[in-house]
Tab-separated table of C-alpha atoms in Angstrom:
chain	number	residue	atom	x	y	z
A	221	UNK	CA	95.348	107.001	107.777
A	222	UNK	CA	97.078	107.267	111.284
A	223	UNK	CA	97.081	104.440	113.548
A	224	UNK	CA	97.153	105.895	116.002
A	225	UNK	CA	99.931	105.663	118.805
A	226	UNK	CA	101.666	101.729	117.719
A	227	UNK	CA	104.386	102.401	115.296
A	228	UNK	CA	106.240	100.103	113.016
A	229	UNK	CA	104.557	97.634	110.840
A	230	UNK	CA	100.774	96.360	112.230
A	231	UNK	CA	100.431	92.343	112.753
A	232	UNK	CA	96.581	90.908	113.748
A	233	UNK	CA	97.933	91.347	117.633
A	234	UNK	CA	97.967	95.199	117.387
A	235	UNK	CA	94.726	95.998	116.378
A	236	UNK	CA	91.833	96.466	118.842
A	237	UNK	CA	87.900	96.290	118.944
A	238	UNK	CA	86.621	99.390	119.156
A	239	UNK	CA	89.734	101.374	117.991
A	240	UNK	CA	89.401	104.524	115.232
A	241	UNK	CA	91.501	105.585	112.958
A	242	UNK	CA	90.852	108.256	110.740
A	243	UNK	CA	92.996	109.606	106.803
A	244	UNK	CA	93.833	112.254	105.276
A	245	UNK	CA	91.744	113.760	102.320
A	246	UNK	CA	91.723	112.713	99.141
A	247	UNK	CA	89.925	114.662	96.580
A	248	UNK	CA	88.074	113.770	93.276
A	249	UNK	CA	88.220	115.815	90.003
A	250	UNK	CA	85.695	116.386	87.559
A	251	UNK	CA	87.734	114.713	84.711
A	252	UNK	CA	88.753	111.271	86.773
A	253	UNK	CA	84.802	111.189	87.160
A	254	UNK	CA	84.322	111.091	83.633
A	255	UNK	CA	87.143	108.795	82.210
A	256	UNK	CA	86.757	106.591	85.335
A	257	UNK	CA	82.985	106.125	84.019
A	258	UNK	CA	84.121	105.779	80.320
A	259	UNK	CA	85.779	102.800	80.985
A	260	UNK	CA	83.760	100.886	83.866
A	261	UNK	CA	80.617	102.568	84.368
A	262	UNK	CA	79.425	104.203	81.519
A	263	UNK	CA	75.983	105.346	82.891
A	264	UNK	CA	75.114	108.987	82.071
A	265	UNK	CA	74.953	110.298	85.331
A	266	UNK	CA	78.521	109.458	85.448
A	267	UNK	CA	79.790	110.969	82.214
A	268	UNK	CA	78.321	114.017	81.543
A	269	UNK	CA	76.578	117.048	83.443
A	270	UNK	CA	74.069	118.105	81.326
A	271	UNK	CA	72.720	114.274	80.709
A	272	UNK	CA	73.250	113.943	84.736
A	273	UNK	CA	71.124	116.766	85.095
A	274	UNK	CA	67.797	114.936	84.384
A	275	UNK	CA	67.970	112.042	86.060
A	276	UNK	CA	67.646	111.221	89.762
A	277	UNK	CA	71.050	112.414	90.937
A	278	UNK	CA	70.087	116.298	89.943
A	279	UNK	CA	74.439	116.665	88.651
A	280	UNK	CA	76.827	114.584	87.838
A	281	UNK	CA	78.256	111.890	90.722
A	282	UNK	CA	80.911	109.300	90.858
A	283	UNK	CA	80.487	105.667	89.816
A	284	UNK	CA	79.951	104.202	93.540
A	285	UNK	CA	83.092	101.941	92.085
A	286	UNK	CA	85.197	105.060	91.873
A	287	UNK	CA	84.649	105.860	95.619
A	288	UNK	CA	85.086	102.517	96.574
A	289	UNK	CA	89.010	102.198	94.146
A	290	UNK	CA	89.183	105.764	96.473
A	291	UNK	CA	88.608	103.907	99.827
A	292	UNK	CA	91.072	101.050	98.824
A	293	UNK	CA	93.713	104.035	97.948
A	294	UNK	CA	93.203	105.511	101.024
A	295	UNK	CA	93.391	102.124	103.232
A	296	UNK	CA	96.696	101.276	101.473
A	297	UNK	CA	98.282	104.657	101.730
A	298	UNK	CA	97.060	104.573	105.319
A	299	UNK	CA	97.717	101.397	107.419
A	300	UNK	CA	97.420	98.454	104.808
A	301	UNK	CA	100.803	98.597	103.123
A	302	UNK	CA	102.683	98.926	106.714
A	303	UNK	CA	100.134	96.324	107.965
A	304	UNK	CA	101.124	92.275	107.954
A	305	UNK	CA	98.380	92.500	105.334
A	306	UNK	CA	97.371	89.379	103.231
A	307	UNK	CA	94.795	90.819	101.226
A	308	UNK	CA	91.113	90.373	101.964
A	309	UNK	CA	88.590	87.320	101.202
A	310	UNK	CA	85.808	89.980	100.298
A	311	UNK	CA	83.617	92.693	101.074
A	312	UNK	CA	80.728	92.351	103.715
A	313	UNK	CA	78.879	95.008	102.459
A	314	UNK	CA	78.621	98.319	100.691
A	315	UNK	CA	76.419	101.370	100.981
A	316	UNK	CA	76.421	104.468	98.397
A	317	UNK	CA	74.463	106.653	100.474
A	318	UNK	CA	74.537	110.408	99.196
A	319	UNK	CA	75.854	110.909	95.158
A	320	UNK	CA	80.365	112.039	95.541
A	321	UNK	CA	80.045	115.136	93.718
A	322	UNK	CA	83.045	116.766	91.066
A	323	UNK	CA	85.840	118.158	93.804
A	324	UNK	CA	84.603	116.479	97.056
A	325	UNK	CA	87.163	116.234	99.657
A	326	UNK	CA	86.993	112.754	100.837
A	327	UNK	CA	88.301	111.480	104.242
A	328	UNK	CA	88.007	108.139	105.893
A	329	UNK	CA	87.133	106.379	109.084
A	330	UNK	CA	88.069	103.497	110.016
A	331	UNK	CA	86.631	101.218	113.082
A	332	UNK	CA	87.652	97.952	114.314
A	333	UNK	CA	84.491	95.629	114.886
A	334	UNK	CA	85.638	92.272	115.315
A	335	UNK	CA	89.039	90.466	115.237
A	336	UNK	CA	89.466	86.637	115.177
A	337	UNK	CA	92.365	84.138	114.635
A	338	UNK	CA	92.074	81.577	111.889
A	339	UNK	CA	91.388	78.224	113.213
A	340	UNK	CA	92.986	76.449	110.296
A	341	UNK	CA	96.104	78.858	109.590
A	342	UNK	CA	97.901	79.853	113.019
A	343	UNK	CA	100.153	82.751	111.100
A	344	UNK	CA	96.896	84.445	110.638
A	345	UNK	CA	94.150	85.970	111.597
A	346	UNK	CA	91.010	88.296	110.308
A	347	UNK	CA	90.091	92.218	111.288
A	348	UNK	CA	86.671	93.368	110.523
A	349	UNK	CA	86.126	97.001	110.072
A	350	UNK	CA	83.529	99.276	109.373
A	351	UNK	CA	84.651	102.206	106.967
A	352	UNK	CA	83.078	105.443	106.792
A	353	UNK	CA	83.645	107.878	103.405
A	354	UNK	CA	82.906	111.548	104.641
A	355	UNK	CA	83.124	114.305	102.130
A	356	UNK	CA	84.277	117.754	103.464
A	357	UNK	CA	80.479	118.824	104.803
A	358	UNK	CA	81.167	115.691	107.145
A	359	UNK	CA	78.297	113.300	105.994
A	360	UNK	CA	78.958	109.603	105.044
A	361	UNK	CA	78.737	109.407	101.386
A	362	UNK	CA	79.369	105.490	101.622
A	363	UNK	CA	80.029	102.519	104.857
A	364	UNK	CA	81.667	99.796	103.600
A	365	UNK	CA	82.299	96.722	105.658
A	366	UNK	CA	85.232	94.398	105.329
A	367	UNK	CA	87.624	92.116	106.776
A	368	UNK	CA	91.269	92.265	106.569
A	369	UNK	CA	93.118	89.209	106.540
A	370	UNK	CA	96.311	90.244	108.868
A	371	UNK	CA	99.819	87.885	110.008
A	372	UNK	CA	100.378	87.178	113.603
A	373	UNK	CA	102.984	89.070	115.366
A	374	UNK	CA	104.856	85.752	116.400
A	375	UNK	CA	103.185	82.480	114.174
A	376	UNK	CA	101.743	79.554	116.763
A	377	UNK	CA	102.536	82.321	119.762
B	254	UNK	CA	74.858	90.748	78.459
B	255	UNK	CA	71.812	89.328	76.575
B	256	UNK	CA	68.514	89.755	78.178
B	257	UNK	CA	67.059	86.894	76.706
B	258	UNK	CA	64.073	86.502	74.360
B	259	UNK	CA	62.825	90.306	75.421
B	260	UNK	CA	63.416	92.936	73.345
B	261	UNK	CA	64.031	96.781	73.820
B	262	UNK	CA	64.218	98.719	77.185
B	263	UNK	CA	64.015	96.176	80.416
B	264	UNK	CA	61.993	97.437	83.227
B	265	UNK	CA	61.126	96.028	86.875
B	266	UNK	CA	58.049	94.071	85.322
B	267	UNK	CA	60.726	92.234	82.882
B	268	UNK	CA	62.610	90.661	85.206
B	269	UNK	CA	61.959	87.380	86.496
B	270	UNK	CA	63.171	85.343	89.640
B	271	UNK	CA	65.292	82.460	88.436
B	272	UNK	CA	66.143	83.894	84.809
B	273	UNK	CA	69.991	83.838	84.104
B	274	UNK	CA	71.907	85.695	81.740
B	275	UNK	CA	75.315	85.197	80.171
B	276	UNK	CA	77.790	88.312	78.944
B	277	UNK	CA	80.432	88.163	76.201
B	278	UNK	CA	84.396	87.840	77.301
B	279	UNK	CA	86.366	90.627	78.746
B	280	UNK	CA	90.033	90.146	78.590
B	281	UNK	CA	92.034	91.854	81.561
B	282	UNK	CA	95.958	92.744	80.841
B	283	UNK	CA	98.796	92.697	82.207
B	284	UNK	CA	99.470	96.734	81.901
B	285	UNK	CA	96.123	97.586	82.891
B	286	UNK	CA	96.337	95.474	86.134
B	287	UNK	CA	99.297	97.185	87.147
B	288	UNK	CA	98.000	100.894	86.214
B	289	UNK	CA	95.212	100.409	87.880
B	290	UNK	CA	97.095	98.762	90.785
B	291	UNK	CA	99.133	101.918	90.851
B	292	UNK	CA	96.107	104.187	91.320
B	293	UNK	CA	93.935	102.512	93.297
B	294	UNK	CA	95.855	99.364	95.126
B	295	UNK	CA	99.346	99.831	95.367
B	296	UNK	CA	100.003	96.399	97.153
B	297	UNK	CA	103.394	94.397	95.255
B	298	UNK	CA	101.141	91.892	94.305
B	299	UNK	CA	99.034	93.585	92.069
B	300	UNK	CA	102.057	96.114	90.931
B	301	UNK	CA	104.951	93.773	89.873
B	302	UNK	CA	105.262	90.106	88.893
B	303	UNK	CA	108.771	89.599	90.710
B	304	UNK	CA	107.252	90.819	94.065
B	305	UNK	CA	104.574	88.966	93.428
B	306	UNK	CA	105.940	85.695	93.346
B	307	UNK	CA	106.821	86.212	97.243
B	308	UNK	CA	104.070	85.999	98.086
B	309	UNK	CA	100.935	84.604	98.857
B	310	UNK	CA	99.416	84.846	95.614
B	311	UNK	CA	102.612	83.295	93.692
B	312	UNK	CA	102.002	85.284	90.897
B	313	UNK	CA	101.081	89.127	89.529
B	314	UNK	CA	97.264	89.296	90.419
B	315	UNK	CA	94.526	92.239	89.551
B	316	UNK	CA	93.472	93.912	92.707
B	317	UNK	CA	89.557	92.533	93.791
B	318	UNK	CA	88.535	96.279	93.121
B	319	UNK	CA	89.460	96.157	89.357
B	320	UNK	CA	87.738	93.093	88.904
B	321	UNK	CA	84.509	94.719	90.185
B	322	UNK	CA	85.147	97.663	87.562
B	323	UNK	CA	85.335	94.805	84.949
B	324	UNK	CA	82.166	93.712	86.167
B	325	UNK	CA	80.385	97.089	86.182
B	326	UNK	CA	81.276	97.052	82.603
B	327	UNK	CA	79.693	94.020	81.890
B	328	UNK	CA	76.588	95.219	83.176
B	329	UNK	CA	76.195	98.305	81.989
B	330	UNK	CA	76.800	97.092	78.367
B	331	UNK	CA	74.822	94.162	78.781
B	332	UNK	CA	71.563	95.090	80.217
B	333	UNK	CA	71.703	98.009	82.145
B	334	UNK	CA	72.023	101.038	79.739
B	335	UNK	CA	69.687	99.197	78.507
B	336	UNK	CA	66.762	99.137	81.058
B	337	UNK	CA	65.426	101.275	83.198
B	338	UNK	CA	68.046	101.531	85.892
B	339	UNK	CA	67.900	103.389	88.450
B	340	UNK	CA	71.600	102.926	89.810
B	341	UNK	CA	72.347	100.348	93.083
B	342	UNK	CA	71.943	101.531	96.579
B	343	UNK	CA	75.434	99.509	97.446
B	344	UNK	CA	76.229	95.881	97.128
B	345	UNK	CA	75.316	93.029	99.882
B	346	UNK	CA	78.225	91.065	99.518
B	347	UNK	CA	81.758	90.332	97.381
B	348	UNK	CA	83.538	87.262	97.656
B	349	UNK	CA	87.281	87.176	96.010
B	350	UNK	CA	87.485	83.663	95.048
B	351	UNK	CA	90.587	82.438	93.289
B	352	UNK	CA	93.257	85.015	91.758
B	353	UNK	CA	92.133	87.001	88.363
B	354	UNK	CA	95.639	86.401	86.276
B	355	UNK	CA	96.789	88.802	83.056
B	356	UNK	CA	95.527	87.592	80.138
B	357	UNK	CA	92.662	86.039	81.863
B	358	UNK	CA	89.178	86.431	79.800
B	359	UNK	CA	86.369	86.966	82.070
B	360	UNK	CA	82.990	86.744	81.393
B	361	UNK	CA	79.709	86.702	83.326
B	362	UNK	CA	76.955	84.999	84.213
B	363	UNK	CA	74.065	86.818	86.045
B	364	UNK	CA	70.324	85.296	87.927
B	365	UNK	CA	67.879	86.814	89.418
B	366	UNK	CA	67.529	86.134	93.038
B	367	UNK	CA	64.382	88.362	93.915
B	368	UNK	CA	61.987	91.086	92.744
B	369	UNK	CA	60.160	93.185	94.827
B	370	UNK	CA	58.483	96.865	94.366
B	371	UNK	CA	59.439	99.783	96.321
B	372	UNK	CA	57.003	100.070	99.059
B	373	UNK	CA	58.119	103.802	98.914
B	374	UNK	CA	57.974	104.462	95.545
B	375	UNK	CA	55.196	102.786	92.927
B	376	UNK	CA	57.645	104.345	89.693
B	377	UNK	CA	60.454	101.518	91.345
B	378	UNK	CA	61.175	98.518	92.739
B	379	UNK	CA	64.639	95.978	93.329
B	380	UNK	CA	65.957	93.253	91.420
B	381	UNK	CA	68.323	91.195	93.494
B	382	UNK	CA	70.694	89.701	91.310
B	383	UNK	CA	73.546	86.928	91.852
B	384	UNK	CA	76.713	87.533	89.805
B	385	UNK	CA	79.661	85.240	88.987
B	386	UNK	CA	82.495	86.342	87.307
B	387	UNK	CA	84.456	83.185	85.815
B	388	UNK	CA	87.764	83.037	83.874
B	389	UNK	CA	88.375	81.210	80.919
B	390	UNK	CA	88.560	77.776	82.229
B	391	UNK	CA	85.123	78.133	83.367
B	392	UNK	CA	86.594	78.661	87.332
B	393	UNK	CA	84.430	81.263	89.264
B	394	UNK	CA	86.620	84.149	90.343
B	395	UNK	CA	84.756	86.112	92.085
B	396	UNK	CA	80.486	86.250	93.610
B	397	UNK	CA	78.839	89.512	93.915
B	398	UNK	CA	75.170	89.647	94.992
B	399	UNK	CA	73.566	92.791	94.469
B	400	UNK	CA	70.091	94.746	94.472
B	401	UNK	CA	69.736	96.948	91.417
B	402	UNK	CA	66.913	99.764	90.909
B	403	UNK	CA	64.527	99.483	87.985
B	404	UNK	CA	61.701	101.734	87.013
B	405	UNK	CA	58.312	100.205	86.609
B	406	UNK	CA	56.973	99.811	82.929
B	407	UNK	CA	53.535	102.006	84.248
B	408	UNK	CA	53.864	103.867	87.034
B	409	UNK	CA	51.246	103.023	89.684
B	410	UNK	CA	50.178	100.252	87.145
């Protein structure tokens, strides 16, 4: 994930409401589906095509936990690790809105929706976002909504 | 996961608002939390216990998302591979409470928040659940709330 024109690491003072950033693609392989499932979400339109075949999702899909580890890999590769970045307190929400399908081609958005300082810690502050997993037909497969806990550029400034 | 005093397949209709449920132990290591970290969350606190100790966790500490795998687990051996699920249309909210530590042996503890039927769909309805994860000192690590789909036990009944 670019963003977009700042360079060098990203403090709480560099982001902006209403910026976009967007990531490369990441994509997911038949066989990650299936041991991914095996050991956290053992369901069998997870595991196995056939079994996925008569239930709701028509194929096998993704464990909605496999596209959200995907989204965290794709926010660290992207800004988080050359962010100020002190983790995050939690996750506002999450939709799984279309089944991720074997060999999707996965891409994120990313939109600032809110920043804030912290009224008890002056070194920090908090970033909301509002992610949005496309696969390679361009329709969200999942919005997630989070916010980043980020350092301040110069503490008490 | 027990399900309490019912036996065999849970549907909607089994579920009641204010029923809790408990899960066995599920012990997350040290190799695993760094694996995972290595796929999914490459951030030095969740990779390496010497770069951990810089910083603001003081310690190595499994990323949030693997701690939501753990809990999918739970589930889906508890209750629901064993009801009539009909998967989760996202989650309404995660809150990352207090570090989850290698060795530490989580375990569950699950109670229904709400029932409702589909207004769509008479075969389905929600179940919106309140999770806590809690390590072995009985210290809750982590809330998840969640809505999950169940089949009815007659459709249309």
């Amino acid at each position: 994930m670019s963003t977009g024109t700042t360079r060098g690491v990203h403090y709480l003072d560099d982001f902006a409401v209403g910026q976009t950033y967007g990531s490369g693609r990441l994509k997911i392989e038949t066989d990650r589906i299936k041991s991914f499932a095996a050991e956290f979400d053992p369901q069998p339109f997870h595991l196995d095509e056939e079994a996925a075949r008569q239930t709701m999702f028509g194929g096998l899909a993704a464990s909605g936990w496999h596209t959200c580890c995907l989204f965290m890999r794709m926010i660290a590769d992207g800004f988080v690790n050359n962010s100020a970045s002190m983790g995050a307190p939690g996750v506002d929400e999450v939709k799984w809105l279309m089944p991720v399908r074997p060999g999707d081609d996965l891409k994120l958005r990313a939109t600032v929706l809110d920043k804030r300082a912290s009224k008890s810690r002056p070194d920090m502050g908090f970033v909301r976002f509002k992610f949005e997993m496309l696969n390679a037909s361009g329709a969200v497969v999942m919005i997630l909504e989070s916010s980043l806990m980020q350092g301040r550029r110069e503490v008490g400034a």
